[in-house]
Coordinates of C-alpha atoms in Angstrom, one line a residue:
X1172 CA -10.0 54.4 6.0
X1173 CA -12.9 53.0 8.5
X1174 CA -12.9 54.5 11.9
X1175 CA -12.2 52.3 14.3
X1176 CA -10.1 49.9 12.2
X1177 CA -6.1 49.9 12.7
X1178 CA -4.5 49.6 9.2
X1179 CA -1.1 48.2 9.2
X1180 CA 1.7 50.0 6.7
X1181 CA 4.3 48.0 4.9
X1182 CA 7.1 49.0 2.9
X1183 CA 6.2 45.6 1.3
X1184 CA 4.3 42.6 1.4
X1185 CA 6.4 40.3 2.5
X1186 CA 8.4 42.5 5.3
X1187 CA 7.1 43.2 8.8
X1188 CA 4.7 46.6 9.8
X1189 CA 6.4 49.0 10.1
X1190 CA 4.1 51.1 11.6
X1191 CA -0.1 51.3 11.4
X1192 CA -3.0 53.8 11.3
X1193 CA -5.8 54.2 13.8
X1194 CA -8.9 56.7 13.4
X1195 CA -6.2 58.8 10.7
X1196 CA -3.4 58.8 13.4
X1197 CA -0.2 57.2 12.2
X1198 CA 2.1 55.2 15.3
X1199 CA 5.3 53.7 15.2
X1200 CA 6.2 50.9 15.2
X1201 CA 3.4 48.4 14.4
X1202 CA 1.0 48.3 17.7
X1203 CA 3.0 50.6 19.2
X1204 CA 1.4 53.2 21.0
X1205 CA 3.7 56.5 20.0
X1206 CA 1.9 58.8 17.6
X1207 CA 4.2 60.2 14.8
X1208 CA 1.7 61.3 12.1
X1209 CA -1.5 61.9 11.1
X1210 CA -3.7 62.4 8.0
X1211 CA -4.9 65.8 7.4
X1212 CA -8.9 65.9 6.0
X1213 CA -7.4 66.0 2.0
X1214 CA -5.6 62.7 3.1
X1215 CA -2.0 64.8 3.0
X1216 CA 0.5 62.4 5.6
X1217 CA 1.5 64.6 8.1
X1218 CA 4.7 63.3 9.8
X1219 CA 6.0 64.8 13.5
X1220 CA 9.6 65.0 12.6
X1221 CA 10.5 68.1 14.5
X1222 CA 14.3 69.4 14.1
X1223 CA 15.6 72.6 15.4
X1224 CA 16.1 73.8 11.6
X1225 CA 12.8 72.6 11.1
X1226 CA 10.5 72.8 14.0
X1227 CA 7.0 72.4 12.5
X1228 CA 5.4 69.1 11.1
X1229 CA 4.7 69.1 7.4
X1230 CA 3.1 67.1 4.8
X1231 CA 5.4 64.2 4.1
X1232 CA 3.3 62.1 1.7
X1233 CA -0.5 61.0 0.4
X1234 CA -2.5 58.7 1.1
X1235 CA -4.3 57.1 -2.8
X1236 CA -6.4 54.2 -2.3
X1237 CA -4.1 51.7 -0.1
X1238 CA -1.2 53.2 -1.0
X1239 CA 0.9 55.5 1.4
X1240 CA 3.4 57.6 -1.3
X1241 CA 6.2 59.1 0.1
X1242 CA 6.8 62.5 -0.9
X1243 CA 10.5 62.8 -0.7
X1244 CA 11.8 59.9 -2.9
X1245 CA 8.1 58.4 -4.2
X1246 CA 8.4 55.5 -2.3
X1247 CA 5.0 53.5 -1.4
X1248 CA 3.8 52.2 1.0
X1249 CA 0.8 49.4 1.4
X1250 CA -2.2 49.8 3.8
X1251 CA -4.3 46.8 5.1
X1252 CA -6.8 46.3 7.4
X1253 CA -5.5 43.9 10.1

């Protein structure tokens, strides 16, 4: 990803953002401005879903190209510039 360049996320093409990427931080929802996530320097997803059974963030998925893959289920994602 280019610095400075907010990258929309779909879950696909024809739905609405659900979210976007800014400088490798992830918010939700699109153009919102609440920061969920982030992508760690080997491009790991990081995702800031604290419970009290779980109270640490952890890796949640990889970023491959333009493609966001979930790591729970496998499901991917599509990154664009917008």
């Amino acid at each position: 990803m280019d610095s400075d360049v907010r990258y929309a996320v779909f879950l696909n093409q024809k739905d609405e953002a659900v979210g976007h990427f800014f400088n490798g931080k992830y918010y939700e929802p699109f153009g919102g401005e609440q920061q969920l996530g982030h992508l760690d320097s080997s491009n790991n997803f990081v995702y800031y879903i604290v419970t009290p059974e779980n109270p640490t963030p952890k890796i949640h998925g990889r970023l491959e190209g333009n493609i966001l893959i979930r790591e729970k289920d496998g499901q991917r994602f599509q990154i664009q510039p917008v």
